[in-house]
Amino acid sequence: MDLGVKSTPYTSSNASWKSAADAVPGRFPAGLKVLVVDDDPTCLRILEKMLKNCLYEVTTCNRAEVALNFLRDHKNGCDIVISDVHMPDMDGFKLLEHVGLEMDLPVIMMSADDSKQVVMKGVTHGACDYLIKPVRIEALKNIWQHVVRKKQHELKDKDLEHSGSVEEGDRQPKTYEDADCSHSANEGNWKNSKRRKDEEDEAEDRDDTSALKKPRVVWSVELHQQFVTAVNQLGIDKAVPKKILELMNVPGLTRENVASHLQKYRLYLRRLSGVSQHHNGLGSPFMGATDAQFVSMSSLNSVDLQALAASAHIPNHSLASIQAAALGRATSKSPIPLPLVDQRNIFNFENPKLRFGEGQNESSSKQVNLLHGVPMNMNSKQLSSLHQSALSNMNMHTHPQTSQSSSLMMQMAQLQPQLRPQNLNDIKGSRNGIEIISGPQYTSHPKPSTSADFTSQSKDFSGNKAFPLPCNSGMSGAVMKGSRAFLPNYDVLNNLNQSRNQEWRMQNAGSSFGLPQHSSIQRGLDVSSSLGESRILPANKASLSLVEGHGNTPNVSQHLNFPAYDKSLRSKAERLPGMGFQNGLLHERFGQEDLMSALLKQQQEGMVVPVETEFGYDGYQLDNLPV
Amino acid sequence: MERQAAYLRNALFDQGYLDEQFLQLEDLQDEANPHFVEEVVKLFYTDSVRLIQSIELTLKNTPWDFEKLDNIMHQFKGSSSSIGAKKVKKECSQFQEYCNVGNVEGCIREFQEVKQEHAALKRKLENYFQLAREAR
């Protein structure tokens, strides 16, 4: 690692740095710390030189494990990671996941392989960019934007949390000299992050209550569990950062840390419920579930999910068992009365099954085969294995009620993939479910079939504090997300959405339900949305592997995922809203068969371009990290 | 000498041995790294020997592991493209195509092409670097 970079500006005060930056605006990203991972020594050498020429600080690595250890040992030693896809010791996507989970750094993938599947895989795994080899220096010049963007999103979340509204840039004027000027705003962001890094380089991660600083708190599994426990104790409505902080009683943790984490958590819950991410307080209705409600709903699968959601700790196996139970119940149940439907709706995957009975299942399974082919088969196998593992490892951390619901939830999550075709075929049905979930207000609602409906529903959700399934918000959110995600499957954009939903789900699952849920749900989603999307499957597999672990290990991963995915997804999610609507509209137009044909058609047409542009797959410059 | 070196270099581009990626390498060469291009090319040829040997070893084992062959060739292609070895890269792609369809004969034939182009470029670049060094 030779420091061939001018790091002086960054070690000096912000003011001097800023003035230096002002004097030479082109020098702004200089000093960005880049970690390059590539098993090809030729490429590594070339990249190193290119990044150094961009005035970045470069660290090179030819093995993924070494890179991970480096990142773990040097918390602030890196701003962005560039990794090759094909490496002998570890798959680049796996490294990408690890980095996203553990360090929450932006990761750029690169490969000589430019096939759409691989690029999409990068997107679904949370890569912030994908470079095609041979990499040109122009592509590396702008990679700093990923770092800035990420920081801006994180700060924005914090701002939202502080202001308690969806006001953006509320605090930015305070933080940045010129909020209007993107460059200086970037500089401001950059400055803050750099200042923070400089000051906290060797210091504790959690410190400083200044709103201008964003200490990088690593939300470990334990910490996140403490957080969730505190939130649940207070009740999502009353869960304010100050009280959460008091309950958590973690030295060194600031109110700001908790606030931003809470914001992300709320967004996560919202995503689970399929609500627009910009609805504050959405989490509240969902989290407002009471034990009484849980008890009354215990007879329903949805109740289990709620309980599971309430417990916020759903082991993988419990999830599987829930699914198994749900499956068992699904087959024996006849159409459920409306009040119950609400609950069922939450668990989209289950509702269709319950509603339509065996016939539907058959048709859906047919569709499933048609749609998913091999992936579905794999899914069912995975599901069955998950069921078995879940059933055999029913160590519910939650109380009996929740455990029961957990099993149901797991079942339901597993059912998701199977039910997806049904969902697709019967958008209305799933929508009904979603509508119902949102509360009585929606029962009389005509069945919307667009994503816009989802948005409006979500709005209602936020306003509906009497929502019966508050605690299930996590689970129901997952379910709803699943159903919503299903719809977009037939669209490339949908795939993106799904992957994002899945990622959100993973986050959520991690934070509230443990790995099992996530993996099963995600698998379902992956399968349904796979359609050749390799991106989702790996993510699911990753979650699956985590899920099928034992004890707290999966949960740990989940928790780690939560903040990491949260951030990466957040930035991506912000770009998705339009896509989500597109997806919904798209689905609206298609009937079941149309969807399938459209889906297949889209596959053939390879409508990946919009997705790619969505993520801005242009080259970015990487920082040169001293090796 | 300088003119000869320049002539040789232009010929490499004109004849399709090198593409614009080589220009990128040249752009990276500066006072701090005056022999950067030559160093990288040397690095490539050292590392690519390993890859070629790996392919040859895999070709000896039957039944052929096409996936493995494809993986190795993918690496080789990535490496070649990073130094701008245009012809080598093209032959690598061709090899991969034969791999994908399981065309054994095509693979064997194409592998010979890859090695030939690989060696030819090495000779030419060595000549060029020598001339360039003498010209300085």
PDB file of N, CA and C in Angstrom, chain A residues 6-32 144 148 176-177 183-195 198:
ATOM      1  N   LYS A   6      -2.626  12.368  -2.475  1.00  0.00           N
ATOM      2  CA  LYS A   6      -2.518  13.543  -1.609  1.00  0.00           C
ATOM      3  C   LYS A   6      -3.591  13.430  -0.539  1.00  0.00           C
ATOM      4  N   SER A   7      -3.189  12.948   0.557  1.00  0.00           N
ATOM      5  CA  SER A   7      -4.178  12.798   1.619  1.00  0.00           C
ATOM      6  C   SER A   7      -4.169  13.982   2.554  1.00  0.00           C
ATOM      7  N   THR A   8      -3.301  14.916   2.346  1.00  0.00           N
ATOM      8  CA  THR A   8      -3.192  16.046   3.264  1.00  0.00           C
ATOM      9  C   THR A   8      -4.501  16.804   3.387  1.00  0.00           C
ATOM     10  N   PRO A   9      -5.126  17.112   2.291  1.00  0.00           N
ATOM     11  CA  PRO A   9      -6.357  17.900   2.414  1.00  0.00           C
ATOM     12  C   PRO A   9      -7.354  17.239   3.345  1.00  0.00           C
ATOM     13  N   TYR A  10      -7.331  15.972   3.411  1.00  0.00           N
ATOM     14  CA  TYR A  10      -8.327  15.290   4.194  1.00  0.00           C
ATOM     15  C   TYR A  10      -7.978  15.214   5.650  1.00  0.00           C
ATOM     16  N   THR A  11      -6.753  15.327   5.924  1.00  0.00           N
ATOM     17  CA  THR A  11      -6.405  15.262   7.334  1.00  0.00           C
ATOM     18  C   THR A  11      -6.522  16.628   7.984  1.00  0.00           C
ATOM     19  N   SER A  12      -6.562  17.651   7.170  1.00  0.00           N
ATOM     20  CA  SER A  12      -6.688  18.990   7.752  1.00  0.00           C
ATOM     21  C   SER A  12      -8.159  19.253   8.071  1.00  0.00           C
ATOM     22  N   SER A  13      -8.394  20.410   8.554  1.00  0.00           N
ATOM     23  CA  SER A  13      -9.763  20.715   8.940  1.00  0.00           C
ATOM     24  C   SER A  13     -10.660  20.779   7.720  1.00  0.00           C
ATOM     25  N   ASN A  14     -11.890  20.711   7.995  1.00  0.00           N
ATOM     26  CA  ASN A  14     -12.846  20.755   6.897  1.00  0.00           C
ATOM     27  C   ASN A  14     -12.738  22.050   6.138  1.00  0.00           C
ATOM     28  N   ALA A  15     -12.580  23.101   6.891  1.00  0.00           N
ATOM     29  CA  ALA A  15     -12.550  24.403   6.242  1.00  0.00           C
ATOM     30  C   ALA A  15     -11.409  24.466   5.240  1.00  0.00           C
ATOM     31  N   SER A  16     -10.274  24.047   5.697  1.00  0.00           N
ATOM     32  CA  SER A  16      -9.144  24.107   4.787  1.00  0.00           C
ATOM     33  C   SER A  16      -9.356  23.142   3.630  1.00  0.00           C
ATOM     34  N   TRP A  17      -9.937  22.027   3.963  1.00  0.00           N
ATOM     35  CA  TRP A  17     -10.200  21.057   2.898  1.00  0.00           C
ATOM     36  C   TRP A  17     -11.159  21.653   1.900  1.00  0.00           C
ATOM     37  N   LYS A  18     -12.180  22.253   2.453  1.00  0.00           N
ATOM     38  CA  LYS A  18     -13.196  22.776   1.557  1.00  0.00           C
ATOM     39  C   LYS A  18     -12.605  23.869   0.701  1.00  0.00           C
ATOM     40  N   SER A  19     -11.812  24.742   1.313  1.00  0.00           N
ATOM     41  CA  SER A  19     -11.245  25.813   0.517  1.00  0.00           C
ATOM     42  C   SER A  19     -10.317  25.234  -0.543  1.00  0.00           C
ATOM     43  N   ALA A  20      -9.628  24.196  -0.165  1.00  0.00           N
ATOM     44  CA  ALA A  20      -8.769  23.552  -1.160  1.00  0.00           C
ATOM     45  C   ALA A  20      -9.619  22.973  -2.275  1.00  0.00           C
ATOM     46  N   ALA A  21     -10.707  22.390  -1.843  1.00  0.00           N
ATOM     47  CA  ALA A  21     -11.602  21.807  -2.848  1.00  0.00           C
ATOM     48  C   ALA A  21     -12.197  22.895  -3.714  1.00  0.00           C
ATOM     49  N   ASP A  22     -12.532  23.998  -3.071  1.00  0.00           N
ATOM     50  CA  ASP A  22     -13.087  25.092  -3.849  1.00  0.00           C
ATOM     51  C   ASP A  22     -12.069  25.595  -4.850  1.00  0.00           C
ATOM     52  N   ALA A  23     -10.842  25.686  -4.359  1.00  0.00           N
ATOM     53  CA  ALA A  23      -9.812  26.213  -5.239  1.00  0.00           C
ATOM     54  C   ALA A  23      -9.619  25.287  -6.439  1.00  0.00           C
ATOM     55  N   VAL A  24      -9.636  24.011  -6.159  1.00  0.00           N
ATOM     56  CA  VAL A  24      -9.469  23.047  -7.253  1.00  0.00           C
ATOM     57  C   VAL A  24     -10.627  22.063  -7.188  1.00  0.00           C
ATOM     58  N   PRO A  25     -11.768  22.458  -7.681  1.00  0.00           N
ATOM     59  CA  PRO A  25     -12.952  21.590  -7.577  1.00  0.00           C
ATOM     60  C   PRO A  25     -12.689  20.191  -8.113  1.00  0.00           C
ATOM     61  N   GLY A  26     -11.840  20.102  -9.118  1.00  0.00           N
ATOM     62  CA  GLY A  26     -11.604  18.782  -9.694  1.00  0.00           C
ATOM     63  C   GLY A  26     -10.951  17.833  -8.719  1.00  0.00           C
ATOM     64  N   ARG A  27     -10.406  18.386  -7.650  1.00  0.00           N
ATOM     65  CA  ARG A  27      -9.712  17.514  -6.704  1.00  0.00           C
ATOM     66  C   ARG A  27     -10.651  16.934  -5.679  1.00  0.00           C
ATOM     67  N   PHE A  28     -11.878  17.265  -5.790  1.00  0.00           N
ATOM     68  CA  PHE A  28     -12.807  16.865  -4.737  1.00  0.00           C
ATOM     69  C   PHE A  28     -12.706  15.397  -4.340  1.00  0.00           C
ATOM     70  N   PRO A  29     -12.802  14.460  -5.228  1.00  0.00           N
ATOM     71  CA  PRO A  29     -12.810  13.084  -4.734  1.00  0.00           C
ATOM     72  C   PRO A  29     -11.430  12.540  -4.389  1.00  0.00           C
ATOM     73  N   ALA A  30     -10.421  13.353  -4.481  1.00  0.00           N
ATOM     74  CA  ALA A  30      -9.080  12.855  -4.211  1.00  0.00           C
ATOM     75  C   ALA A  30      -9.000  12.317  -2.792  1.00  0.00           C
ATOM     76  N   GLY A  31      -8.282  11.238  -2.646  1.00  0.00           N
ATOM     77  CA  GLY A  31      -8.136  10.669  -1.332  1.00  0.00           C
ATOM     78  C   GLY A  31      -9.180   9.635  -0.995  1.00  0.00           C
ATOM     79  N   LEU A  32     -10.130   9.453  -1.869  1.00  0.00           N
ATOM     80  CA  LEU A  32     -11.135   8.423  -1.643  1.00  0.00           C
ATOM     81  C   LEU A  32     -10.434   7.078  -1.517  1.00  0.00           C
ATOM     82  N   TRP A 144     -16.557   8.046  -7.120  1.00  0.00           N
ATOM     83  CA  TRP A 144     -16.784   8.739  -5.846  1.00  0.00           C
ATOM     84  C   TRP A 144     -18.267   9.066  -5.658  1.00  0.00           C
ATOM     85  N   VAL A 148     -20.655   9.302  -2.178  1.00  0.00           N
ATOM     86  CA  VAL A 148     -21.389  10.501  -1.794  1.00  0.00           C
ATOM     87  C   VAL A 148     -22.881  10.218  -1.749  1.00  0.00           C
ATOM     88  N   TYR A 176     -24.243  21.558   4.891  1.00  0.00           N
ATOM     89  CA  TYR A 176     -23.457  21.885   3.700  1.00  0.00           C
ATOM     90  C   TYR A 176     -23.591  23.359   3.398  1.00  0.00           C
ATOM     91  N   GLU A 177     -22.509  23.899   2.954  1.00  0.00           N
ATOM     92  CA  GLU A 177     -22.506  25.339   2.701  1.00  0.00           C
ATOM     93  C   GLU A 177     -23.566  25.743   1.710  1.00  0.00           C
ATOM     94  N   HIS A 183     -22.518  20.172  -6.403  1.00  0.00           N
ATOM     95  CA  HIS A 183     -21.092  19.907  -6.210  1.00  0.00           C
ATOM     96  C   HIS A 183     -20.702  20.185  -4.776  1.00  0.00           C
ATOM     97  N   SER A 184     -21.092  21.373  -4.339  1.00  0.00           N
ATOM     98  CA  SER A 184     -20.699  21.694  -2.976  1.00  0.00           C
ATOM     99  C   SER A 184     -21.461  20.838  -1.984  1.00  0.00           C
ATOM    100  N   ALA A 185     -22.663  20.479  -2.378  1.00  0.00           N
ATOM    101  CA  ALA A 185     -23.400  19.580  -1.481  1.00  0.00           C
ATOM    102  C   ALA A 185     -22.639  18.279  -1.366  1.00  0.00           C
ATOM    103  N   ASN A 186     -22.169  17.860  -2.517  1.00  0.00           N
ATOM    104  CA  ASN A 186     -21.363  16.640  -2.484  1.00  0.00           C
ATOM    105  C   ASN A 186     -20.145  16.851  -1.636  1.00  0.00           C
ATOM    106  N   GLU A 187     -19.573  18.008  -1.832  1.00  0.00           N
ATOM    107  CA  GLU A 187     -18.377  18.287  -1.044  1.00  0.00           C
ATOM    108  C   GLU A 187     -18.723  18.274   0.418  1.00  0.00           C
ATOM    109  N   GLY A 188     -19.900  18.873   0.680  1.00  0.00           N
ATOM    110  CA  GLY A 188     -20.304  18.907   2.067  1.00  0.00           C
ATOM    111  C   GLY A 188     -20.441  17.499   2.608  1.00  0.00           C
ATOM    112  N   ASN A 189     -21.124  16.694   1.823  1.00  0.00           N
ATOM    113  CA  ASN A 189     -21.260  15.309   2.236  1.00  0.00           C
ATOM    114  C   ASN A 189     -19.898  14.685   2.402  1.00  0.00           C
ATOM    115  N   TRP A 190     -19.119  14.945   1.393  1.00  0.00           N
ATOM    116  CA  TRP A 190     -17.798  14.339   1.395  1.00  0.00           C
ATOM    117  C   TRP A 190     -17.019  14.830   2.600  1.00  0.00           C
ATOM    118  N   LYS A 191     -17.133  16.094   2.809  1.00  0.00           N
ATOM    119  CA  LYS A 191     -16.430  16.685   3.928  1.00  0.00           C
ATOM    120  C   LYS A 191     -16.867  16.045   5.227  1.00  0.00           C
ATOM    121  N   ASN A 192     -18.162  15.989   5.378  1.00  0.00           N
ATOM    122  CA  ASN A 192     -18.655  15.442   6.626  1.00  0.00           C
ATOM    123  C   ASN A 192     -18.180  14.032   6.815  1.00  0.00           C
ATOM    124  N   SER A 193     -18.309  13.280   5.734  1.00  0.00           N
ATOM    125  CA  SER A 193     -17.905  11.889   5.894  1.00  0.00           C
ATOM    126  C   SER A 193     -16.413  11.812   6.143  1.00  0.00           C
ATOM    127  N   LYS A 194     -15.693  12.641   5.410  1.00  0.00           N
ATOM    128  CA  LYS A 194     -14.244  12.600   5.597  1.00  0.00           C
ATOM    129  C   LYS A 194     -13.888  13.073   6.986  1.00  0.00           C
ATOM    130  N   ARG A 195     -14.566  14.145   7.395  1.00  0.00           N
ATOM    131  CA  ARG A 195     -14.241  14.669   8.709  1.00  0.00           C
ATOM    132  C   ARG A 195     -14.551  13.610   9.747  1.00  0.00           C
ATOM    133  N   ASP A 198     -11.903  11.058   9.578  1.00  0.00           N
ATOM    134  CA  ASP A 198     -10.634  11.477  10.165  1.00  0.00           C
ATOM    135  C   ASP A 198     -10.725  11.464  11.667  1.00  0.00           C
TER     136      ASP A 198
END
